[in-house]
JSON list of C-alpha atoms in Angstrom, two decimals:
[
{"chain": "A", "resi": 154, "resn": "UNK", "atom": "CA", "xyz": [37.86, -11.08, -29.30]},
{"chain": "A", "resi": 155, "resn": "UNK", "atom": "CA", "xyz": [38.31, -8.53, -31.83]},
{"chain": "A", "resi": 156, "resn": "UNK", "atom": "CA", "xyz": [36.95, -4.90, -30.65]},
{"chain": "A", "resi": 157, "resn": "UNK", "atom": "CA", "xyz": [34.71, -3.71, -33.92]},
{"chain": "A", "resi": 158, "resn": "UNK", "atom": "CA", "xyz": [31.66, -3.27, -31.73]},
{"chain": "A", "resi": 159, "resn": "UNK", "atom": "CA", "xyz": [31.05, -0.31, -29.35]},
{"chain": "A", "resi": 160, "resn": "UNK", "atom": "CA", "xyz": [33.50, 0.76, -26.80]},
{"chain": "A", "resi": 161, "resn": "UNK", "atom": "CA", "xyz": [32.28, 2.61, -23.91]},
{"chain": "A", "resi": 162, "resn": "UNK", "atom": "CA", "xyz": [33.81, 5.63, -23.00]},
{"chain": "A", "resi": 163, "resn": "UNK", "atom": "CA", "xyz": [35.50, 7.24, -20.12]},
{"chain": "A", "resi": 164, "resn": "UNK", "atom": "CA", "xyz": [32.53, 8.40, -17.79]},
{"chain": "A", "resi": 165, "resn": "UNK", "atom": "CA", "xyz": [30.82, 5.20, -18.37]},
{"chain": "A", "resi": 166, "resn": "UNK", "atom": "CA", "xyz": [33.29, 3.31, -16.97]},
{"chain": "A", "resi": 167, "resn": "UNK", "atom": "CA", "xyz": [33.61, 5.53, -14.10]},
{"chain": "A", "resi": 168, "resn": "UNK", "atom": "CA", "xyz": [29.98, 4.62, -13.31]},
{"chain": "A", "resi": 169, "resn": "UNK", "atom": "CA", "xyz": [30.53, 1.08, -13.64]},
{"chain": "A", "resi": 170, "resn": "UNK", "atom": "CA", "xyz": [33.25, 1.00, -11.05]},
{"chain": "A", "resi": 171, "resn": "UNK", "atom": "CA", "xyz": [31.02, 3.24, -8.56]},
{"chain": "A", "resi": 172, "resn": "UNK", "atom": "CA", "xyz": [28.29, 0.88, -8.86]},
{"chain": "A", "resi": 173, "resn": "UNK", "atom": "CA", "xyz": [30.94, -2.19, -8.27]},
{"chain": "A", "resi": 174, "resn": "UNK", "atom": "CA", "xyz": [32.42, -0.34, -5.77]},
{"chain": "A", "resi": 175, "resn": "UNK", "atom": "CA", "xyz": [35.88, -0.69, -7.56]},
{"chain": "A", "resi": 176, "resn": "UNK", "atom": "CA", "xyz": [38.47, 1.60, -6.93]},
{"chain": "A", "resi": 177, "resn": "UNK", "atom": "CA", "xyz": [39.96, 2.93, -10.37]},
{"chain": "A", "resi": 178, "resn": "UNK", "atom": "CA", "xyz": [43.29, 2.65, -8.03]},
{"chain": "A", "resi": 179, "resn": "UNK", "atom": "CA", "xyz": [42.72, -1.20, -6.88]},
{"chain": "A", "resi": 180, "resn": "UNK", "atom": "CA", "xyz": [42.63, -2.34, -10.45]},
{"chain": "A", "resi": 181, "resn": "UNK", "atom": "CA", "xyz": [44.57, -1.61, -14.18]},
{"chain": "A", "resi": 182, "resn": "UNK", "atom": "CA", "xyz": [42.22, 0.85, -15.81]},
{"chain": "A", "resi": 183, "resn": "UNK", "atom": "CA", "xyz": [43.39, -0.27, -19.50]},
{"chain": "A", "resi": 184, "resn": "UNK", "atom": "CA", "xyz": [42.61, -4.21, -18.74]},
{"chain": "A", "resi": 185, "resn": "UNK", "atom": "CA", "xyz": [39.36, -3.25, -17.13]},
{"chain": "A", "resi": 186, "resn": "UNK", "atom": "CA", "xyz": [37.98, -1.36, -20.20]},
{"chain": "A", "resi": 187, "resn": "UNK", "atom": "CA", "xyz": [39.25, -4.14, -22.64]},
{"chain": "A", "resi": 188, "resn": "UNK", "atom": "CA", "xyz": [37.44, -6.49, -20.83]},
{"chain": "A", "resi": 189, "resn": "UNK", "atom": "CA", "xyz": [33.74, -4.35, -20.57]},
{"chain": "A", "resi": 190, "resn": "UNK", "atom": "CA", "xyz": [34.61, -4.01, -24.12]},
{"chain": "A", "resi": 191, "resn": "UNK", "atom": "CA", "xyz": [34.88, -7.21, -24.94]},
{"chain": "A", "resi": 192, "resn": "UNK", "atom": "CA", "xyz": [31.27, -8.08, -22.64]},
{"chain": "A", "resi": 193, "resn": "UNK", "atom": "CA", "xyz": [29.81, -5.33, -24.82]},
{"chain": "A", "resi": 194, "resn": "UNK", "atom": "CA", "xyz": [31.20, -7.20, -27.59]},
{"chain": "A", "resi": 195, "resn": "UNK", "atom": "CA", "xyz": [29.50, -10.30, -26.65]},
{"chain": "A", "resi": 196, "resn": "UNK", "atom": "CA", "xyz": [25.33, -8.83, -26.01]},
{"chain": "A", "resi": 197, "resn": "UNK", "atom": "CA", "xyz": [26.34, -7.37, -29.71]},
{"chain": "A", "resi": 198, "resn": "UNK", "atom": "CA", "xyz": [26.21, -10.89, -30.78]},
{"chain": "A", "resi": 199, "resn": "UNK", "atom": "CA", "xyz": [23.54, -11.76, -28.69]},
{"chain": "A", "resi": 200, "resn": "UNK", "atom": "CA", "xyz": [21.36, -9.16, -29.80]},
{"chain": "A", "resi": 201, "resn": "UNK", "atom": "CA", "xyz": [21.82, -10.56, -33.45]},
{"chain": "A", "resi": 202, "resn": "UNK", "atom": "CA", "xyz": [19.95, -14.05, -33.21]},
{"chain": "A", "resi": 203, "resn": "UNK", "atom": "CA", "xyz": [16.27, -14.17, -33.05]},
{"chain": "A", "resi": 204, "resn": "UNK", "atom": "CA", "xyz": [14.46, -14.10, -30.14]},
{"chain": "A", "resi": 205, "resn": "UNK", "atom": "CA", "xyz": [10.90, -13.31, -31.56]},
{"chain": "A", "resi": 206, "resn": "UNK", "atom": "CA", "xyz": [10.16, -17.40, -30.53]},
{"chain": "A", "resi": 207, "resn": "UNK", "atom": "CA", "xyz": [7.60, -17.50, -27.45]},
{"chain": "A", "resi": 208, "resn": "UNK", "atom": "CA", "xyz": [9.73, -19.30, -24.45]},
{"chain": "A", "resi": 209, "resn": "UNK", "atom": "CA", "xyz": [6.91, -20.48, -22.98]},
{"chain": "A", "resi": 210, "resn": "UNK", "atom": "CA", "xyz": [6.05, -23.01, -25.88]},
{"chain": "A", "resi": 211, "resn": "UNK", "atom": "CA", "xyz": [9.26, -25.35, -24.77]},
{"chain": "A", "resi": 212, "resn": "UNK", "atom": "CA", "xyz": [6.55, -26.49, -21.85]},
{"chain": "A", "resi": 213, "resn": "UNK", "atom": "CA", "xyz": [3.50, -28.64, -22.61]},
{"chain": "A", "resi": 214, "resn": "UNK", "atom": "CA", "xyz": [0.46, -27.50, -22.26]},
{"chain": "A", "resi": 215, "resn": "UNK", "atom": "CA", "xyz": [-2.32, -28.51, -19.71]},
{"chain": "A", "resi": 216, "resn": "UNK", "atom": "CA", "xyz": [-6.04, -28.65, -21.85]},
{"chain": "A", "resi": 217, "resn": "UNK", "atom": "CA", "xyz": [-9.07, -28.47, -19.51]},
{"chain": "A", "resi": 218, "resn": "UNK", "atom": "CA", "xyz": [-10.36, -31.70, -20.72]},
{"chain": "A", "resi": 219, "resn": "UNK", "atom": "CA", "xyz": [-7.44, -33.45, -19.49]},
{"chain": "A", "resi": 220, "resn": "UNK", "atom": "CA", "xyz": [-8.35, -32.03, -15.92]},
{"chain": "A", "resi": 221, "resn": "UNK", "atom": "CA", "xyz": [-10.76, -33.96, -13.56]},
{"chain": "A", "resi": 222, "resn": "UNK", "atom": "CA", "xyz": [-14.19, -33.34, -13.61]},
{"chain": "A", "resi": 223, "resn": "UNK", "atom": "CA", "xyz": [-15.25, -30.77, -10.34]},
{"chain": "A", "resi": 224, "resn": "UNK", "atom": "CA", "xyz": [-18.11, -33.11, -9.00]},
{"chain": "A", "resi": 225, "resn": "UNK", "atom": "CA", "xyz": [-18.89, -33.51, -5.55]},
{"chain": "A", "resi": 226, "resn": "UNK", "atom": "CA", "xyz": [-18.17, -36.65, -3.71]},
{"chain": "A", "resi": 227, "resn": "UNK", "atom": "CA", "xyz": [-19.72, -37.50, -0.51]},
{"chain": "A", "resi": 228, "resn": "UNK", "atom": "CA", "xyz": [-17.67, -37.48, 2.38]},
{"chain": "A", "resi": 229, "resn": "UNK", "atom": "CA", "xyz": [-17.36, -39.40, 5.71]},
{"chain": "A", "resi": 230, "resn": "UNK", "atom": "CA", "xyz": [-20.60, -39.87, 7.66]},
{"chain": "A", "resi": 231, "resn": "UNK", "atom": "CA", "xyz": [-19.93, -38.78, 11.38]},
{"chain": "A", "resi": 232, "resn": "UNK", "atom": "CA", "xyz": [-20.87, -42.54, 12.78]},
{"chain": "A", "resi": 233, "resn": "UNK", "atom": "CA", "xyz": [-18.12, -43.48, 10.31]},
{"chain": "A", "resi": 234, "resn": "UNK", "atom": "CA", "xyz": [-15.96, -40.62, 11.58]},
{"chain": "A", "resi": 235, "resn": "UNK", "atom": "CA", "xyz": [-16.72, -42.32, 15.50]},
{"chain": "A", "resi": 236, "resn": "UNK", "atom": "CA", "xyz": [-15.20, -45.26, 14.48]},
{"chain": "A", "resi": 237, "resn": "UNK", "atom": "CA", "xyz": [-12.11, -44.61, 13.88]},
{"chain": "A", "resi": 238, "resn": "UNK", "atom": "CA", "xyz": [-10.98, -43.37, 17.35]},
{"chain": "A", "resi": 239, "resn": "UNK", "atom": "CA", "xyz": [-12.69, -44.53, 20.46]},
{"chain": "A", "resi": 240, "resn": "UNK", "atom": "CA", "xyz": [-11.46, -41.16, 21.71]},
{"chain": "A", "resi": 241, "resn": "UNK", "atom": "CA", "xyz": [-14.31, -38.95, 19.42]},
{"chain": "A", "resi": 242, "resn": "UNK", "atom": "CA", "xyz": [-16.21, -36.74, 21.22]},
{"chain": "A", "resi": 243, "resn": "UNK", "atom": "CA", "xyz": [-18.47, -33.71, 20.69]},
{"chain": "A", "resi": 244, "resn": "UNK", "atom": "CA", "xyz": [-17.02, -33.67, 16.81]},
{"chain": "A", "resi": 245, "resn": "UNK", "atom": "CA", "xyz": [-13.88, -33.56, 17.90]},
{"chain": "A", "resi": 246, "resn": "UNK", "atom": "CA", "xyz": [-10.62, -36.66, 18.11]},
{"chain": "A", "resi": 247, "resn": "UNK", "atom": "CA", "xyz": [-8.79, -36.38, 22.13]},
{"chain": "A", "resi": 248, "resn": "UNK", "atom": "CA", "xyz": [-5.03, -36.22, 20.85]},
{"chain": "A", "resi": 249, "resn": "UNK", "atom": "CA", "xyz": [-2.17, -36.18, 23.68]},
{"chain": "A", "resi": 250, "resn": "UNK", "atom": "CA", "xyz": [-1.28, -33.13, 24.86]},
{"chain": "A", "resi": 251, "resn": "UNK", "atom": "CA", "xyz": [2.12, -31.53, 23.20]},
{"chain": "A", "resi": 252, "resn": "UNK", "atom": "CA", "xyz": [2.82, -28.86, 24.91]},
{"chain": "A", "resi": 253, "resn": "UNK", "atom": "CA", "xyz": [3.30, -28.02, 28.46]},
{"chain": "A", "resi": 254, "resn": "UNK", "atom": "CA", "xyz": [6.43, -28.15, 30.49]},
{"chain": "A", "resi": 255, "resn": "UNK", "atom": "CA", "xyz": [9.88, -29.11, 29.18]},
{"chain": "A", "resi": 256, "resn": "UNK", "atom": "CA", "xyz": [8.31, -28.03, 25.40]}
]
């Protein structure tokens, strides 16, 4: 890629390889600045295409209309509730006890 956007200088680099904790000795100084460059390079061209579009109008959109109505429904009736388990008492179902020893 051809460098005719903004190179970064000297000290900026030096902060970019504290925050990556790089050592300026571990790596070739010259390659590592032609490359930032070149990712510089790239959010230049980025930056010149439009973004002004709203990202959230890619998903559909939910109207309230097309939502259930909120009306109440009547529920079960407790002597309905009582027959479903012969083991219903004082408003509450006997289960099996799970823990205890070996759990």
């Amino acid at each position: 890629m051809a460098t005719q956007h903004k190179q970064i200088d000297q000290q900026t680099l030096e902060n970019l390889l504290y925050l990556s904790r790089l050592s300026p000795s571990a790596t070739d100084m010259a390659t590592l600045k032609r490359q930032v460059d070149d990712i510089v390079g790239y959010f230049d061209i980025l930056s010149k295409y439009d973004d002004s579009e709203n990202p959230y109008d890619a998903y559909p959109r939910t109207e309230a209309d097309k939502l259930r109505d909120d009306t109440i429904e009547g529920g079960l009736e407790m002597t309905d509730v009582k027959k479903v388990s012969k083991d219903f008492m004082d408003g509450y179902f006997q289960v099996p006890k799970v823990l205890g020893e070996g759990a």
